[in-house]
Amino acid sequence: MQTLIFCAGAPHTDLSILQDIFPDLLIGVDGGAAYLVAHGYTPDWAIGDFDSAPPPVQCRQIVRLQPEKNDTDLEYALIHILQNYQPDNIKQIIILGALGGGRLDHLLCNIWLAHQPRFAEWLDKIYLYERYNSVRFFRAGTYEIQPENNKKYLSFIGLTHIEQLSLQGVKYPLHQQNYAYPMALISNEFSGCCAQFSFTNGLICMIQSCDECSRNSIQAA
């Protein structure tokens, strides 16, 4: 099984996950390539228009894009790499630096990857990660999830209408609730070592996070 890590290189991107996961392929997206090299990592690929930082010579393969294009650098990098992999051969696609520290339009574009048919086959593999926030996408089904370190809150963001959403093992449970339009159910919490949720139709963005007070406590510890 393959683990692919894309680093989009937002300021102060957290690379700590690379201490625990050795990727089969490490991709620096635009300035993310220089960011990786500056922190001691050698990208297998550097892909982007490199308007924020030139591609380091240490990168094994470089794809230089025109600034005038229909895709973001991250979208292009995903397509360029994933076209060589069948979904069954991918364990996870971890994207770093895609959740903050940059432009709001890029943040929304990264969340909206979930709506693009060209990424649908890999959707359940995509994991947007940073130290204080993480995002996963879920289609209709039944799931069990575990809390991530240092993340107090658990939120379920409907990206479409949602049918028969049930939440168990959380502070605020639900039973087969329907939502006719996208609804943000935020600031729930785990009540035990894991939680379960299920729904019969729709698309959910699940976020684990902590707030500023929790961050300060973590940093002070």
Short mmCIF file of C-alpha atoms in Angstrom, two decimals:
data_model
loop_
_atom_site.label_atom_id
_atom_site.label_comp_id
_atom_site.label_asym_id
_atom_site.label_seq_id
_atom_site.Cartn_x
_atom_site.Cartn_y
_atom_site.Cartn_z
CA MET A 1 0.00 0.00 0.00
CA GLN A 2 1.25 3.49 -0.87
CA THR A 3 1.32 6.59 1.33
CA LEU A 4 1.60 9.86 -0.58
CA ILE A 5 2.36 13.14 1.20
CA PHE A 6 1.85 16.49 -0.53
CA CYS A 7 3.30 19.58 1.14
CA ALA A 8 1.60 22.77 -0.05
CA GLY A 9 4.05 24.90 1.92
CA ALA A 10 1.88 27.38 3.79
CA PRO A 11 3.84 29.44 6.35
CA HIS A 12 4.59 27.46 9.52
CA THR A 13 3.38 24.16 8.00
CA ASP A 14 3.66 21.42 10.59
CA LEU A 15 5.88 18.58 9.34
CA SER A 16 5.80 16.54 12.55
CA ILE A 17 3.75 13.80 10.90
CA LEU A 18 6.83 12.96 8.84
CA GLN A 19 8.51 11.77 12.04
CA ASP A 20 5.92 8.99 12.33
CA ILE A 21 5.08 8.22 8.70
CA PHE A 22 7.67 7.52 6.04
CA PRO A 23 5.92 8.24 2.74
CA ASP A 24 6.34 6.15 -0.37
CA LEU A 25 6.24 9.41 -2.30
CA LEU A 26 6.90 12.95 -1.01
CA ILE A 27 5.70 15.80 -3.21
CA GLY A 28 6.51 19.46 -2.69
CA VAL A 29 3.83 21.70 -4.19
CA ASP A 30 5.17 25.10 -5.29
CA GLY A 31 6.85 26.67 -2.23
CA GLY A 32 6.29 23.42 -0.35
CA ALA A 33 9.28 21.91 -2.16
CA ALA A 34 11.67 24.54 -0.76
CA TYR A 35 9.98 24.26 2.64
CA LEU A 36 10.63 20.52 2.75
CA VAL A 37 14.26 20.89 1.71
CA ALA A 38 14.80 23.64 4.31
CA HIS A 39 13.65 21.18 6.98
CA GLY A 40 15.87 18.35 5.84
CA TYR A 41 13.56 16.41 3.50
CA THR A 42 14.17 15.61 -0.16
CA PRO A 43 10.98 15.65 -2.26
CA ASP A 44 10.55 12.99 -4.91
CA TRP A 45 8.66 15.60 -6.93
CA ALA A 46 8.48 19.39 -6.98
CA ILE A 47 5.39 20.60 -8.85
CA GLY A 48 4.15 24.16 -9.29
CA ASP A 49 4.61 27.49 -11.02
CA PHE A 50 7.10 28.40 -8.28
CA ASP A 51 5.95 31.97 -7.96
CA SER A 52 6.64 31.84 -4.20
CA ALA A 53 10.01 30.05 -4.22
CA PRO A 54 12.14 28.38 -6.93
CA PRO A 55 12.34 24.58 -6.95
CA PRO A 56 15.39 23.35 -5.04
CA VAL A 57 17.97 21.43 -7.01
CA GLN A 58 17.72 18.61 -4.45
CA CYS A 59 14.27 17.59 -5.76
CA ARG A 60 14.46 14.37 -7.75
CA GLN A 61 11.91 15.42 -10.42
CA ILE A 62 10.57 18.90 -11.19
CA VAL A 63 7.42 19.87 -13.08
CA ARG A 64 7.28 23.60 -13.77
CA LEU A 65 3.80 24.95 -14.54
CA GLN A 66 2.70 28.12 -16.26
CA PRO A 67 1.23 30.69 -13.84
CA GLU A 68 -1.79 31.08 -16.14
CA LYS A 69 -3.72 27.82 -15.69
CA ASN A 70 -7.13 26.52 -14.71
CA ASP A 71 -5.95 24.39 -11.78
CA THR A 72 -4.22 25.37 -8.58
CA ASP A 73 -0.74 23.96 -8.10
CA LEU A 74 -2.15 21.45 -5.60
CA GLU A 75 -4.92 20.32 -7.94
CA TYR A 76 -2.42 19.84 -10.75
CA ALA A 77 -0.02 17.95 -8.47
CA LEU A 78 -2.78 15.61 -7.31
CA ILE A 79 -3.87 14.84 -10.86
CA HIS A 80 -0.28 14.46 -12.10
CA ILE A 81 0.56 11.94 -9.38
CA LEU A 82 -2.74 10.10 -8.88
CA GLN A 83 -3.22 9.27 -12.55
CA ASN A 84 -0.46 6.70 -12.02
CA TYR A 85 -2.20 4.95 -9.12
CA GLN A 86 -5.34 2.88 -8.76
CA PRO A 87 -7.31 3.80 -5.62
CA ASP A 88 -6.89 0.29 -4.21
CA ASN A 89 -3.13 0.77 -4.30
CA ILE A 90 -3.24 3.93 -2.17
CA LYS A 91 -3.37 3.75 1.61
CA GLN A 92 -3.58 7.47 2.31
CA ILE A 93 -3.01 10.85 0.69
CA ILE A 94 -1.81 13.30 3.34
CA ILE A 95 -1.86 16.98 2.40
CA LEU A 96 0.12 19.37 4.58
CA GLY A 97 -0.14 23.16 4.59
CA ALA A 98 -3.60 23.24 3.00
CA LEU A 99 -5.66 24.44 5.96
CA GLY A 100 -4.27 27.80 7.02
CA GLY A 101 -1.58 30.40 6.98
CA GLY A 102 -2.45 31.54 3.48
CA ARG A 103 -5.31 32.81 1.38
CA LEU A 104 -8.92 32.04 2.27
CA ASP A 105 -9.78 31.25 -1.35
CA HIS A 106 -7.10 28.56 -1.41
CA LEU A 107 -8.45 27.10 1.83
CA LEU A 108 -11.97 26.83 0.39
CA CYS A 109 -10.61 25.42 -2.86
CA ASN A 110 -8.83 22.71 -0.88
CA ILE A 111 -12.02 21.78 0.99
CA TRP A 112 -13.93 21.79 -2.29
CA LEU A 113 -11.65 19.05 -3.63
CA ALA A 114 -14.33 16.80 -2.16
CA HIS A 115 -16.83 17.96 -4.77
CA GLN A 116 -14.65 17.35 -7.81
CA PRO A 117 -15.53 14.14 -9.70
CA ARG A 118 -11.92 13.67 -10.80
CA PHE A 119 -10.85 13.09 -7.17
CA ALA A 120 -13.88 11.00 -6.18
CA GLU A 121 -12.09 7.64 -6.42
CA TRP A 122 -9.49 8.75 -3.88
CA LEU A 123 -11.72 10.84 -1.63
CA ASP A 124 -11.74 8.48 1.35
CA LYS A 125 -7.92 8.42 1.28
CA ILE A 126 -7.46 12.20 1.51
CA TYR A 127 -6.35 13.60 4.87
CA LEU A 128 -5.68 17.33 5.30
CA TYR A 129 -3.46 17.68 8.33
CA GLU A 130 -1.95 20.32 10.55
CA ARG A 131 -1.10 20.27 14.23
CA TYR A 132 -4.33 21.86 15.45
CA ASN A 133 -6.77 20.87 12.70
CA SER A 134 -7.36 17.87 10.49
CA VAL A 135 -9.94 17.13 7.82
CA ARG A 136 -11.32 13.91 6.37
CA PHE A 137 -14.17 13.37 3.92
CA PHE A 138 -16.89 10.75 4.21
CA ARG A 139 -19.61 9.47 1.92
CA ALA A 140 -22.70 7.60 3.15
CA GLY A 141 -21.83 4.66 5.39
CA THR A 142 -21.01 3.62 8.95
CA TYR A 143 -17.71 4.62 10.56
CA GLU A 144 -15.73 4.41 13.77
CA ILE A 145 -13.16 7.10 14.52
CA GLN A 146 -10.61 7.74 17.25
CA PRO A 147 -9.48 11.07 18.74
CA GLU A 148 -6.23 12.56 17.52
CA ASN A 149 -3.63 13.81 19.96
CA ASN A 150 -4.27 17.32 21.33
CA LYS A 151 -7.53 17.81 19.41
CA LYS A 152 -10.49 18.37 21.71
CA TYR A 153 -13.28 19.12 19.26
CA LEU A 154 -15.05 16.99 16.69
CA SER A 155 -17.15 18.70 14.02
CA PHE A 156 -19.29 17.32 11.22
CA ILE A 157 -19.74 19.71 8.30
CA GLY A 158 -22.31 18.70 5.70
CA LEU A 159 -21.07 19.57 2.23
CA THR A 160 -24.45 18.52 0.82
CA HIS A 161 -27.82 17.65 2.29
CA ILE A 162 -27.46 14.81 4.80
CA GLU A 163 -29.90 11.97 5.51
CA GLN A 164 -30.25 9.97 8.73
CA LEU A 165 -27.11 11.15 10.48
CA SER A 166 -26.46 9.36 13.77
CA LEU A 167 -23.62 10.14 16.20
CA GLN A 168 -22.61 7.91 19.11
CA GLY A 169 -19.74 7.98 21.57
CA VAL A 170 -19.85 11.79 21.61
CA LYS A 171 -20.94 14.46 24.07
CA TYR A 172 -23.88 15.48 21.87
CA PRO A 173 -25.33 12.39 20.17
CA LEU A 174 -27.77 12.33 17.28
CA HIS A 175 -30.19 9.74 15.98
CA GLN A 176 -31.09 9.59 12.28
CA GLN A 177 -31.27 13.36 11.83
CA ASN A 178 -31.98 14.78 8.37
CA TYR A 179 -30.62 18.08 7.04
CA ALA A 180 -32.11 19.46 3.83
CA TYR A 181 -29.15 21.77 3.19
CA PRO A 182 -25.45 21.83 4.17
CA MET A 183 -25.22 22.22 7.93
CA ALA A 184 -22.20 22.73 10.21
CA LEU A 185 -22.41 20.73 13.44
CA ILE A 186 -19.37 22.00 15.32
CA SER A 187 -17.68 21.65 18.71
CA ASN A 188 -18.82 18.15 19.58
CA GLU A 189 -16.44 16.06 21.69
CA PHE A 190 -15.51 12.43 22.15
CA SER A 191 -17.08 10.89 25.25
CA GLY A 192 -14.84 7.84 25.23
CA CYS A 193 -11.96 6.22 23.37
CA CYS A 194 -13.79 6.28 20.04
CA ALA A 195 -16.95 7.52 18.34
CA GLN A 196 -19.27 6.10 15.72
CA PHE A 197 -21.32 7.85 13.08
CA SER A 198 -23.45 6.83 10.16
CA PHE A 199 -25.57 8.45 7.47
CA THR A 200 -27.41 7.14 4.42
CA ASN A 201 -26.92 9.93 1.88
CA GLY A 202 -24.69 12.95 1.40
CA LEU A 203 -21.09 14.08 1.86
CA ILE A 204 -19.52 15.05 5.19
CA CYS A 205 -16.33 16.92 6.03
CA MET A 206 -15.18 15.79 9.48
CA ILE A 207 -12.83 18.08 11.40
CA GLN A 208 -10.86 17.39 14.56
CA SER A 209 -9.49 20.58 16.11
CA CYS A 210 -8.54 22.52 19.20
CA ASP A 211 -9.12 26.17 20.03
CA GLU A 212 -6.64 28.88 21.03
CA CYS A 213 -6.88 28.10 24.75
CA SER A 214 -6.11 24.45 24.09
CA ARG A 215 -3.16 25.44 21.88
CA ASN A 216 -1.71 27.61 24.63
CA SER A 217 -2.06 24.75 27.14
CA ILE A 218 -0.32 22.36 24.74
CA GLN A 219 2.51 24.79 24.11
CA ALA A 220 2.97 25.46 27.81
CA ALA A 221 3.10 21.76 28.69
#
